[in-house]
Amino acid sequence: MTEALPSSVTELAQALVRIPSVNPDGEPGTGKTGEADCAVYVARFLETAGATAVLEEVLPGRPNVIGRFPSQPLAGGGKKPVVLFGPHTDTVGVGGMTIDPFGGEVRDGKLWGRGACDTKGPMAAMLWALWELREEIPNLPVEVHFAGFMSEESSQYGSRHFAKHHGQDYAFAFIAEPTSLQTVFKHKGSLWADIETFGVAVHGSRPELGENAILKMARLIKLLDGDFRQQLKDASGQDEWLGQSTISLGMIQGGSRPNITADHCCLTVDIRYTPGVARLGGPMLLLEEFVKQHDATAVVNPRGREAASPCLDTSAEDPFVQALVRHGATLTGAPWFCDAAYLAEVGVPAVAVGPGSIAQAHTKDEWIDLTELERGAKFWMDYLRGL
């Protein structure tokens, strides 16, 4: 690295927070968007730690950063399993923050700034452990790789791209998220879908001559909030770790003028579903069948190309998971979703683990406790040595 090497996990996390890498989608709240600068910094750090590093562009100017550490052959021959450490390099927007989002200030035993918790702090814990173990990594019983994924906060382009092009190389993936150093081995999937109803437009003074799409949607809304909500619960059952599948009716728009009977109405729903629903064909199938039963002319479509996110359902019996538990990272589930699911979708068992609390993610005064950073780095050092 041309700049001074951080002397602690806290200094490394500070350096990462001070590099703006805001996801440009939505409302970033700043003109300093994109992950390229953060990816370059991480690549240099990985190279200093002994890895070969490459930037792999996913979208223009927005790369994944991939590091591969050297590995000595096993004494008895054979191929070592390859494991992946995978945080994300982007952050959510900074609009409305009450602190300097890129200040990286340390006070009151905490590191403050956008990404401190989600996930530059957890990323620093991983990177610092790899730095501290740089002499030992080649002789571990696993080959160690690192990937910093772009765009986790919107559409997960980075992990999707990585899984498609490199997923076949890996035996296991550790995804960095602020989980209070618990092992998230299951999380819900998500589906955003638009439901459209159609009518016949006529003058508002003679509504009986037309057909009102808003009224048709109103009937569907009552059924979705009642019968379909129950159907989701019945279909998935009570998942031990995730609870029940849910539906939220998030947005609605219909009609064009007060004096015209509405000939179109659109409702957007957000379904968070458990592996039980996935095994029955997924929420889109259940939703389409339900809507068609009650309105044959209605249409259901995913909301945009990246509307669906899969569940995570990694086996608790996987040896890498069991090793996490032995080191104190107890099992848990999560209602949110993350990059781990896209690795798992192509056959790579994956979990989310990292220091910090999800309660601080995306907040207006984001922070992570310094003791959590140190605990996270030590956890990964102990885990790798324990293999």
mmCIF file of N, CA and C in Angstrom, residues 193-315:
data_model
loop_
_atom_site.group_PDB
_atom_site.id
_atom_site.type_symbol
_atom_site.label_atom_id
_atom_site.label_comp_id
_atom_site.label_asym_id
_atom_site.label_seq_id
_atom_site.Cartn_x
_atom_site.Cartn_y
_atom_site.Cartn_z
ATOM 1 N N ALA A 193 -43.943 -7.788 -5.813
ATOM 2 C CA ALA A 193 -44.765 -8.074 -6.991
ATOM 3 C C ALA A 193 -45.839 -7.014 -7.158
ATOM 4 N N ASP A 194 -46.154 -6.723 -8.421
ATOM 5 C CA ASP A 194 -47.242 -5.816 -8.774
ATOM 6 C C ASP A 194 -48.466 -6.635 -9.167
ATOM 7 N N ILE A 195 -49.596 -6.313 -8.563
ATOM 8 C CA ILE A 195 -50.880 -6.915 -8.934
ATOM 9 C C ILE A 195 -51.692 -5.836 -9.631
ATOM 10 N N GLU A 196 -52.156 -6.129 -10.844
ATOM 11 C CA GLU A 196 -52.906 -5.138 -11.623
ATOM 12 C C GLU A 196 -54.319 -5.624 -11.891
ATOM 13 N N THR A 197 -55.283 -4.743 -11.651
ATOM 14 C CA THR A 197 -56.673 -5.009 -12.022
ATOM 15 C C THR A 197 -57.086 -4.031 -13.116
ATOM 16 N N PHE A 198 -58.084 -4.445 -13.916
ATOM 17 C CA PHE A 198 -58.476 -3.661 -15.086
ATOM 18 C C PHE A 198 -59.992 -3.463 -15.103
ATOM 19 N N GLY A 199 -60.401 -2.308 -15.587
ATOM 20 C CA GLY A 199 -61.820 -1.998 -15.690
ATOM 21 C C GLY A 199 -62.141 -1.344 -17.016
ATOM 22 N N VAL A 200 -63.288 -0.672 -17.058
ATOM 23 C CA VAL A 200 -63.728 0.033 -18.261
ATOM 24 C C VAL A 200 -63.982 1.485 -17.873
ATOM 25 N N ALA A 201 -63.274 2.405 -18.526
ATOM 26 C CA ALA A 201 -63.384 3.822 -18.192
ATOM 27 C C ALA A 201 -64.643 4.435 -18.802
ATOM 28 N N VAL A 202 -65.414 5.146 -17.981
ATOM 29 C CA VAL A 202 -66.575 5.911 -18.457
ATOM 30 C C VAL A 202 -66.609 7.231 -17.696
ATOM 31 N N HIS A 203 -67.517 8.105 -18.081
ATOM 32 C CA HIS A 203 -67.670 9.383 -17.380
ATOM 33 C C HIS A 203 -68.072 9.140 -15.931
ATOM 34 N N GLY A 204 -67.469 9.936 -15.033
ATOM 35 C CA GLY A 204 -67.720 9.746 -13.613
ATOM 36 C C GLY A 204 -69.160 9.959 -13.193
ATOM 37 N N SER A 205 -69.966 10.606 -14.040
ATOM 38 C CA SER A 205 -71.377 10.821 -13.692
ATOM 39 C C SER A 205 -72.236 9.587 -13.954
ATOM 40 N N ARG A 206 -71.680 8.617 -14.719
ATOM 41 C CA ARG A 206 -72.434 7.385 -15.022
ATOM 42 C C ARG A 206 -71.559 6.156 -14.746
ATOM 43 N N PRO A 207 -71.088 5.984 -13.506
ATOM 44 C CA PRO A 207 -70.168 4.883 -13.213
ATOM 45 C C PRO A 207 -70.775 3.510 -13.466
ATOM 46 N N GLU A 208 -72.110 3.409 -13.441
ATOM 47 C CA GLU A 208 -72.749 2.112 -13.638
ATOM 48 C C GLU A 208 -72.546 1.587 -15.062
ATOM 49 N N LEU A 209 -72.115 2.450 -15.974
ATOM 50 C CA LEU A 209 -71.904 2.013 -17.360
ATOM 51 C C LEU A 209 -70.512 1.413 -17.571
ATOM 52 N N GLY A 210 -69.651 1.594 -16.601
ATOM 53 C CA GLY A 210 -68.285 1.088 -16.740
ATOM 54 C C GLY A 210 -67.969 -0.004 -15.724
ATOM 55 N N GLU A 211 -66.700 -0.207 -15.516
ATOM 56 C CA GLU A 211 -66.229 -1.188 -14.521
ATOM 57 C C GLU A 211 -65.031 -0.572 -13.820
ATOM 58 N N ASN A 212 -65.082 -0.531 -12.500
ATOM 59 C CA ASN A 212 -64.086 0.213 -11.733
ATOM 60 C C ASN A 212 -62.964 -0.711 -11.252
ATOM 61 N N ALA A 213 -61.740 -0.483 -11.773
ATOM 62 C CA ALA A 213 -60.596 -1.315 -11.395
ATOM 63 C C ALA A 213 -60.220 -1.143 -9.931
ATOM 64 N N ILE A 214 -60.509 0.034 -9.363
ATOM 65 C CA ILE A 214 -60.190 0.263 -7.945
ATOM 66 C C ILE A 214 -61.078 -0.600 -7.056
ATOM 67 N N LEU A 215 -62.361 -0.710 -7.405
ATOM 68 C CA LEU A 215 -63.250 -1.563 -6.621
ATOM 69 C C LEU A 215 -62.840 -3.028 -6.718
ATOM 70 N N LYS A 216 -62.412 -3.450 -7.905
ATOM 71 C CA LYS A 216 -61.932 -4.822 -8.065
ATOM 72 C C LYS A 216 -60.698 -5.059 -7.188
ATOM 73 N N MET A 217 -59.820 -4.054 -7.137
ATOM 74 C CA MET A 217 -58.639 -4.184 -6.299
ATOM 75 C C MET A 217 -59.013 -4.182 -4.824
ATOM 76 N N ALA A 218 -60.001 -3.386 -4.451
ATOM 77 C CA ALA A 218 -60.419 -3.347 -3.049
ATOM 78 C C ALA A 218 -60.860 -4.723 -2.573
ATOM 79 N N ARG A 219 -61.571 -5.435 -3.425
ATOM 80 C CA ARG A 219 -61.990 -6.794 -3.057
ATOM 81 C C ARG A 219 -60.773 -7.704 -2.909
ATOM 82 N N LEU A 220 -59.809 -7.550 -3.826
ATOM 83 C CA LEU A 220 -58.595 -8.364 -3.726
ATOM 84 C C LEU A 220 -57.794 -8.034 -2.473
ATOM 85 N N ILE A 221 -57.730 -6.757 -2.135
ATOM 86 C CA ILE A 221 -56.973 -6.351 -0.946
ATOM 87 C C ILE A 221 -57.510 -7.040 0.300
ATOM 88 N N LYS A 222 -58.814 -7.071 0.446
ATOM 89 C CA LYS A 222 -59.408 -7.725 1.610
ATOM 90 C C LYS A 222 -59.055 -9.203 1.650
ATOM 91 N N LEU A 223 -59.075 -9.840 0.477
ATOM 92 C CA LEU A 223 -58.740 -11.262 0.407
ATOM 93 C C LEU A 223 -57.254 -11.506 0.663
ATOM 94 N N LEU A 224 -56.399 -10.652 0.112
ATOM 95 C CA LEU A 224 -54.958 -10.811 0.321
ATOM 96 C C LEU A 224 -54.582 -10.621 1.783
ATOM 97 N N ASP A 225 -55.209 -9.638 2.420
ATOM 98 C CA ASP A 225 -54.893 -9.350 3.816
ATOM 99 C C ASP A 225 -55.501 -10.367 4.772
ATOM 100 N N GLY A 226 -56.429 -11.150 4.266
ATOM 101 C CA GLY A 226 -57.060 -12.159 5.099
ATOM 102 C C GLY A 226 -56.721 -13.571 4.661
ATOM 103 N N ASP A 227 -57.389 -14.048 3.623
ATOM 104 C CA ASP A 227 -57.235 -15.440 3.201
ATOM 105 C C ASP A 227 -55.817 -15.765 2.735
ATOM 106 N N PHE A 228 -55.209 -14.865 1.936
ATOM 107 C CA PHE A 228 -53.866 -15.191 1.425
ATOM 108 C C PHE A 228 -52.823 -15.125 2.534
ATOM 109 N N ARG A 229 -52.981 -14.166 3.440
ATOM 110 C CA ARG A 229 -52.062 -14.109 4.577
ATOM 111 C C ARG A 229 -52.088 -15.420 5.358
ATOM 112 N N GLN A 230 -53.296 -15.951 5.546
ATOM 113 C CA GLN A 230 -53.428 -17.222 6.251
ATOM 114 C C GLN A 230 -52.866 -18.371 5.424
ATOM 115 N N GLN A 231 -53.067 -18.307 4.116
ATOM 116 C CA GLN A 231 -52.540 -19.354 3.243
ATOM 117 C C GLN A 231 -51.015 -19.411 3.312
ATOM 118 N N LEU A 232 -50.373 -18.252 3.352
ATOM 119 C CA LEU A 232 -48.918 -18.224 3.491
ATOM 120 C C LEU A 232 -48.470 -18.874 4.794
ATOM 121 N N LYS A 233 -49.191 -18.547 5.862
ATOM 122 C CA LYS A 233 -48.847 -19.131 7.153
ATOM 123 C C LYS A 233 -49.023 -20.643 7.133
ATOM 124 N N ASP A 234 -50.139 -21.102 6.563
ATOM 125 C CA ASP A 234 -50.411 -22.533 6.519
ATOM 126 C C ASP A 234 -49.415 -23.265 5.629
ATOM 127 N N ALA A 235 -49.042 -22.614 4.520
ATOM 128 C CA ALA A 235 -48.137 -23.261 3.571
ATOM 129 C C ALA A 235 -46.746 -23.459 4.157
ATOM 130 N N SER A 236 -46.276 -22.469 4.901
ATOM 131 C CA SER A 236 -44.911 -22.543 5.415
ATOM 132 C C SER A 236 -44.831 -23.147 6.799
ATOM 133 N N GLY A 237 -45.927 -23.095 7.524
ATOM 134 C CA GLY A 237 -45.877 -23.528 8.907
ATOM 135 C C GLY A 237 -45.069 -22.547 9.748
ATOM 136 N N GLN A 238 -44.783 -22.914 10.966
ATOM 137 C CA GLN A 238 -44.000 -22.081 11.869
ATOM 138 C C GLN A 238 -42.558 -22.542 11.819
ATOM 139 N N ASP A 239 -41.731 -21.827 11.087
ATOM 140 C CA ASP A 239 -40.322 -22.188 11.000
ATOM 141 C C ASP A 239 -39.653 -21.930 12.346
ATOM 142 N N GLU A 240 -38.886 -22.901 12.811
ATOM 143 C CA GLU A 240 -38.259 -22.797 14.132
ATOM 144 C C GLU A 240 -37.397 -21.546 14.269
ATOM 145 N N TRP A 241 -36.751 -21.148 13.178
ATOM 146 C CA TRP A 241 -35.797 -20.050 13.239
ATOM 147 C C TRP A 241 -36.327 -18.749 12.644
ATOM 148 N N LEU A 242 -37.293 -18.849 11.740
ATOM 149 C CA LEU A 242 -37.728 -17.679 10.984
ATOM 150 C C LEU A 242 -39.165 -17.263 11.242
ATOM 151 N N GLY A 243 -39.904 -18.078 11.980
ATOM 152 C CA GLY A 243 -41.304 -17.749 12.193
ATOM 153 C C GLY A 243 -42.121 -18.040 10.949
ATOM 154 N N GLN A 244 -43.072 -17.167 10.620
ATOM 155 C CA GLN A 244 -43.996 -17.412 9.522
ATOM 156 C C GLN A 244 -43.700 -16.510 8.330
ATOM 157 N N SER A 245 -44.148 -16.943 7.163
ATOM 158 C CA SER A 245 -44.093 -16.092 5.986
ATOM 159 C C SER A 245 -45.117 -14.966 6.128
ATOM 160 N N THR A 246 -44.795 -13.804 5.546
ATOM 161 C CA THR A 246 -45.656 -12.638 5.705
ATOM 162 C C THR A 246 -45.885 -11.950 4.368
ATOM 163 N N ILE A 247 -46.957 -11.151 4.306
ATOM 164 C CA ILE A 247 -47.202 -10.283 3.166
ATOM 165 C C ILE A 247 -47.493 -8.878 3.672
ATOM 166 N N SER A 248 -46.903 -7.889 3.016
ATOM 167 C CA SER A 248 -47.155 -6.484 3.333
ATOM 168 C C SER A 248 -47.668 -5.805 2.074
ATOM 169 N N LEU A 249 -48.768 -5.072 2.191
ATOM 170 C CA LEU A 249 -49.333 -4.338 1.060
ATOM 171 C C LEU A 249 -48.739 -2.931 1.087
ATOM 172 N N GLY A 250 -47.778 -2.681 0.197
ATOM 173 C CA GLY A 250 -46.933 -1.514 0.363
ATOM 174 C C GLY A 250 -47.322 -0.265 -0.408
ATOM 175 N N MET A 251 -47.822 -0.406 -1.647
ATOM 176 C CA MET A 251 -48.138 0.769 -2.456
ATOM 177 C C MET A 251 -49.364 0.464 -3.313
ATOM 178 N N ILE A 252 -50.118 1.526 -3.630
ATOM 179 C CA ILE A 252 -51.274 1.367 -4.514
ATOM 180 C C ILE A 252 -51.444 2.632 -5.351
ATOM 181 N N GLN A 253 -51.848 2.442 -6.606
ATOM 182 C CA GLN A 253 -52.100 3.553 -7.491
ATOM 183 C C GLN A 253 -53.195 3.149 -8.469
ATOM 184 N N GLY A 254 -54.171 4.020 -8.671
ATOM 185 C CA GLY A 254 -55.245 3.685 -9.595
ATOM 186 C C GLY A 254 -55.963 4.918 -10.109
ATOM 187 N N GLY A 255 -56.504 4.805 -11.302
ATOM 188 C CA GLY A 255 -57.273 5.891 -11.888
ATOM 189 C C GLY A 255 -56.408 6.979 -12.476
ATOM 190 N N SER A 256 -57.056 7.855 -13.270
ATOM 191 C CA SER A 256 -56.336 8.947 -13.922
ATOM 192 C C SER A 256 -56.914 10.321 -13.585
ATOM 193 N N ARG A 257 -58.263 10.395 -13.356
ATOM 194 C CA ARG A 257 -58.924 11.655 -12.995
ATOM 195 C C ARG A 257 -60.120 11.347 -12.098
ATOM 196 N N PRO A 258 -60.517 12.305 -11.274
ATOM 197 C CA PRO A 258 -61.681 12.059 -10.415
ATOM 198 C C PRO A 258 -62.969 11.802 -11.197
ATOM 199 N N ASN A 259 -63.074 12.379 -12.392
ATOM 200 C CA ASN A 259 -64.333 12.247 -13.132
ATOM 201 C C ASN A 259 -64.285 11.170 -14.216
ATOM 202 N N ILE A 260 -63.335 10.236 -14.075
ATOM 203 C CA ILE A 260 -63.269 9.076 -14.969
ATOM 204 C C ILE A 260 -63.232 7.818 -14.127
ATOM 205 N N THR A 261 -64.087 6.877 -14.423
ATOM 206 C CA THR A 261 -64.046 5.591 -13.728
ATOM 207 C C THR A 261 -62.704 4.917 -14.000
ATOM 208 N N ALA A 262 -62.066 4.458 -12.950
ATOM 209 C CA ALA A 262 -60.710 3.910 -13.089
ATOM 210 C C ALA A 262 -60.719 2.636 -13.921
ATOM 211 N N ASP A 263 -59.872 2.627 -14.969
ATOM 212 C CA ASP A 263 -59.767 1.407 -15.776
ATOM 213 C C ASP A 263 -58.502 0.613 -15.445
ATOM 214 N N HIS A 264 -57.738 1.095 -14.439
ATOM 215 C CA HIS A 264 -56.513 0.381 -14.061
ATOM 216 C C HIS A 264 -56.168 0.697 -12.615
ATOM 217 N N CYS A 265 -55.683 -0.314 -11.902
ATOM 218 C CA CYS A 265 -55.215 -0.131 -10.532
ATOM 219 C C CYS A 265 -54.055 -1.091 -10.301
ATOM 220 N N CYS A 266 -53.043 -0.621 -9.581
ATOM 221 C CA CYS A 266 -51.856 -1.439 -9.328
ATOM 222 C C CYS A 266 -51.533 -1.432 -7.831
ATOM 223 N N LEU A 267 -51.384 -2.605 -7.277
ATOM 224 C CA LEU A 267 -51.003 -2.805 -5.876
ATOM 225 C C LEU A 267 -49.647 -3.493 -5.843
ATOM 226 N N THR A 268 -48.730 -2.971 -5.040
ATOM 227 C CA THR A 268 -47.412 -3.601 -4.879
ATOM 228 C C THR A 268 -47.336 -4.266 -3.510
ATOM 229 N N VAL A 269 -46.944 -5.528 -3.502
ATOM 230 C CA VAL A 269 -46.854 -6.286 -2.256
ATOM 231 C C VAL A 269 -45.412 -6.732 -2.021
ATOM 232 N N ASP A 270 -45.103 -6.935 -0.762
ATOM 233 C CA ASP A 270 -43.785 -7.399 -0.321
ATOM 234 C C ASP A 270 -44.021 -8.678 0.481
ATOM 235 N N ILE A 271 -43.570 -9.806 -0.058
ATOM 236 C CA ILE A 271 -43.722 -11.094 0.617
ATOM 237 C C ILE A 271 -42.360 -11.543 1.143
ATOM 238 N N ARG A 272 -42.289 -11.818 2.426
ATOM 239 C CA ARG A 272 -41.080 -12.390 3.028
ATOM 240 C C ARG A 272 -41.420 -13.842 3.380
ATOM 241 N N TYR A 273 -40.687 -14.755 2.786
ATOM 242 C CA TYR A 273 -41.111 -16.153 2.845
ATOM 243 C C TYR A 273 -40.016 -17.064 3.375
ATOM 244 N N THR A 274 -40.437 -18.149 3.960
ATOM 245 C CA THR A 274 -39.549 -19.127 4.556
ATOM 246 C C THR A 274 -39.217 -20.237 3.554
ATOM 247 N N PRO A 275 -38.216 -21.063 3.864
ATOM 248 C CA PRO A 275 -37.905 -22.187 2.974
ATOM 249 C C PRO A 275 -39.097 -23.108 2.724
ATOM 250 N N GLY A 276 -40.040 -23.167 3.672
ATOM 251 C CA GLY A 276 -41.231 -23.995 3.463
ATOM 252 C C GLY A 276 -42.036 -23.558 2.258
ATOM 253 N N VAL A 277 -42.191 -22.247 2.056
ATOM 254 C CA VAL A 277 -42.887 -21.723 0.878
ATOM 255 C C VAL A 277 -42.070 -21.976 -0.375
ATOM 256 N N ALA A 278 -40.748 -21.827 -0.275
ATOM 257 C CA ALA A 278 -39.889 -22.091 -1.431
ATOM 258 C C ALA A 278 -40.045 -23.524 -1.905
ATOM 259 N N ARG A 279 -40.166 -24.451 -0.970
ATOM 260 C CA ARG A 279 -40.300 -25.870 -1.349
ATOM 261 C C ARG A 279 -41.640 -26.166 -2.013
ATOM 262 N N LEU A 280 -42.620 -25.293 -1.826
ATOM 263 C CA LEU A 280 -43.932 -25.480 -2.457
ATOM 264 C C LEU A 280 -44.027 -24.792 -3.825
ATOM 265 N N GLY A 281 -42.906 -24.286 -4.309
ATOM 266 C CA GLY A 281 -42.901 -23.643 -5.618
ATOM 267 C C GLY A 281 -42.621 -22.159 -5.568
ATOM 268 N N GLY A 282 -42.600 -21.589 -4.377
ATOM 269 C CA GLY A 282 -42.256 -20.185 -4.229
ATOM 270 C C GLY A 282 -43.471 -19.277 -4.123
ATOM 271 N N PRO A 283 -43.274 -18.065 -3.615
ATOM 272 C CA PRO A 283 -44.391 -17.148 -3.361
ATOM 273 C C PRO A 283 -45.059 -16.645 -4.637
ATOM 274 N N MET A 284 -44.311 -16.529 -5.720
ATOM 275 C CA MET A 284 -44.900 -16.023 -6.965
ATOM 276 C C MET A 284 -45.977 -16.976 -7.469
ATOM 277 N N LEU A 285 -45.708 -18.271 -7.413
ATOM 278 C CA LEU A 285 -46.686 -19.269 -7.844
ATOM 279 C C LEU A 285 -47.938 -19.204 -6.976
ATOM 280 N N LEU A 286 -47.759 -19.138 -5.663
ATOM 281 C CA LEU A 286 -48.906 -19.090 -4.752
ATOM 282 C C LEU A 286 -49.722 -17.824 -4.976
ATOM 283 N N LEU A 287 -49.037 -16.696 -5.165
ATOM 284 C CA LEU A 287 -49.731 -15.425 -5.356
ATOM 285 C C LEU A 287 -50.517 -15.416 -6.665
ATOM 286 N N GLU A 288 -49.902 -15.871 -7.737
ATOM 287 C CA GLU A 288 -50.585 -15.892 -9.037
ATOM 288 C C GLU A 288 -51.834 -16.760 -8.978
ATOM 289 N N GLU A 289 -51.718 -17.938 -8.413
ATOM 290 C CA GLU A 289 -52.861 -18.839 -8.338
ATOM 291 C C GLU A 289 -53.982 -18.243 -7.510
ATOM 292 N N PHE A 290 -53.630 -17.593 -6.406
ATOM 293 C CA PHE A 290 -54.643 -17.010 -5.536
ATOM 294 C C PHE A 290 -55.375 -15.870 -6.244
ATOM 295 N N VAL A 291 -54.626 -14.965 -6.869
ATOM 296 C CA VAL A 291 -55.249 -13.825 -7.545
ATOM 297 C C VAL A 291 -56.148 -14.285 -8.672
ATOM 298 N N LYS A 292 -55.697 -15.258 -9.454
ATOM 299 C CA LYS A 292 -56.492 -15.738 -10.584
ATOM 300 C C LYS A 292 -57.793 -16.402 -10.131
ATOM 301 N N GLN A 293 -57.775 -17.010 -8.967
ATOM 302 C CA GLN A 293 -58.992 -17.622 -8.428
ATOM 303 C C GLN A 293 -60.080 -16.579 -8.202
ATOM 304 N N HIS A 294 -59.671 -15.359 -7.865
ATOM 305 C CA HIS A 294 -60.629 -14.330 -7.463
ATOM 306 C C HIS A 294 -60.839 -13.236 -8.512
ATOM 307 N N ASP A 295 -59.924 -13.131 -9.481
ATOM 308 C CA ASP A 295 -60.092 -12.170 -10.577
ATOM 309 C C ASP A 295 -59.312 -12.698 -11.774
ATOM 310 N N ALA A 296 -60.022 -13.333 -12.692
ATOM 311 C CA ALA A 296 -59.370 -13.985 -13.822
ATOM 312 C C ALA A 296 -58.677 -12.998 -14.749
ATOM 313 N N THR A 297 -59.077 -11.724 -14.707
ATOM 314 C CA THR A 297 -58.470 -10.732 -15.605
ATOM 315 C C THR A 297 -57.276 -10.018 -14.976
ATOM 316 N N ALA A 298 -57.042 -10.225 -13.705
ATOM 317 C CA ALA A 298 -55.925 -9.560 -13.025
ATOM 318 C C ALA A 298 -54.592 -10.156 -13.483
ATOM 319 N N VAL A 299 -53.552 -9.354 -13.355
ATOM 320 C CA VAL A 299 -52.210 -9.756 -13.773
ATOM 321 C C VAL A 299 -51.263 -9.579 -12.594
ATOM 322 N N VAL A 300 -50.358 -10.552 -12.420
ATOM 323 C CA VAL A 300 -49.344 -10.477 -11.365
ATOM 324 C C VAL A 300 -47.965 -10.564 -12.018
ATOM 325 N N ASN A 301 -47.095 -9.611 -11.689
ATOM 326 C CA ASN A 301 -45.735 -9.605 -12.235
ATOM 327 C C ASN A 301 -44.734 -9.242 -11.150
ATOM 328 N N PRO A 302 -43.548 -9.846 -11.184
ATOM 329 C CA PRO A 302 -42.488 -9.375 -10.281
ATOM 330 C C PRO A 302 -42.207 -7.906 -10.559
ATOM 331 N N ARG A 303 -41.864 -7.172 -9.511
ATOM 332 C CA ARG A 303 -41.628 -5.731 -9.668
ATOM 333 C C ARG A 303 -40.177 -5.500 -10.083
ATOM 334 N N GLY A 304 -39.942 -5.502 -11.367
ATOM 335 C CA GLY A 304 -38.596 -5.290 -11.879
ATOM 336 C C GLY A 304 -37.836 -6.590 -11.992
ATOM 337 N N ARG A 305 -36.702 -6.519 -12.689
ATOM 338 C CA ARG A 305 -35.931 -7.720 -12.995
ATOM 339 C C ARG A 305 -35.336 -8.363 -11.751
ATOM 340 N N GLU A 306 -35.047 -7.558 -10.723
ATOM 341 C CA GLU A 306 -34.395 -8.081 -9.522
ATOM 342 C C GLU A 306 -35.355 -8.138 -8.342
ATOM 343 N N ALA A 307 -36.634 -8.453 -8.609
ATOM 344 C CA ALA A 307 -37.655 -8.360 -7.567
ATOM 345 C C ALA A 307 -37.561 -9.460 -6.524
ATOM 346 N N ALA A 308 -37.007 -10.607 -6.878
ATOM 347 C CA ALA A 308 -37.025 -11.755 -5.975
ATOM 348 C C ALA A 308 -35.645 -12.017 -5.395
ATOM 349 N N SER A 309 -35.613 -12.317 -4.104
ATOM 350 C CA SER A 309 -34.379 -12.721 -3.432
ATOM 351 C C SER A 309 -34.634 -14.055 -2.750
ATOM 352 N N PRO A 310 -33.738 -15.023 -2.915
ATOM 353 C CA PRO A 310 -33.991 -16.365 -2.397
ATOM 354 C C PRO A 310 -33.802 -16.464 -0.888
ATOM 355 N N CYS A 311 -34.347 -17.528 -0.327
ATOM 356 C CA CYS A 311 -34.101 -17.864 1.080
ATOM 357 C C CYS A 311 -32.675 -18.377 1.248
ATOM 358 N N LEU A 312 -32.213 -18.313 2.468
ATOM 359 C CA LEU A 312 -30.990 -19.013 2.862
ATOM 360 C C LEU A 312 -31.398 -20.167 3.754
ATOM 361 N N ASP A 313 -30.907 -21.359 3.442
ATOM 362 C CA ASP A 313 -31.325 -22.552 4.192
ATOM 363 C C ASP A 313 -30.157 -23.531 4.280
ATOM 364 N N THR A 314 -29.064 -23.077 4.879
ATOM 365 C CA THR A 314 -27.858 -23.891 4.997
ATOM 366 C C THR A 314 -28.019 -24.904 6.127
ATOM 367 N N SER A 315 -27.497 -26.096 5.922
ATOM 368 C CA SER A 315 -27.612 -27.154 6.922
ATOM 369 C C SER A 315 -26.812 -26.805 8.175
#
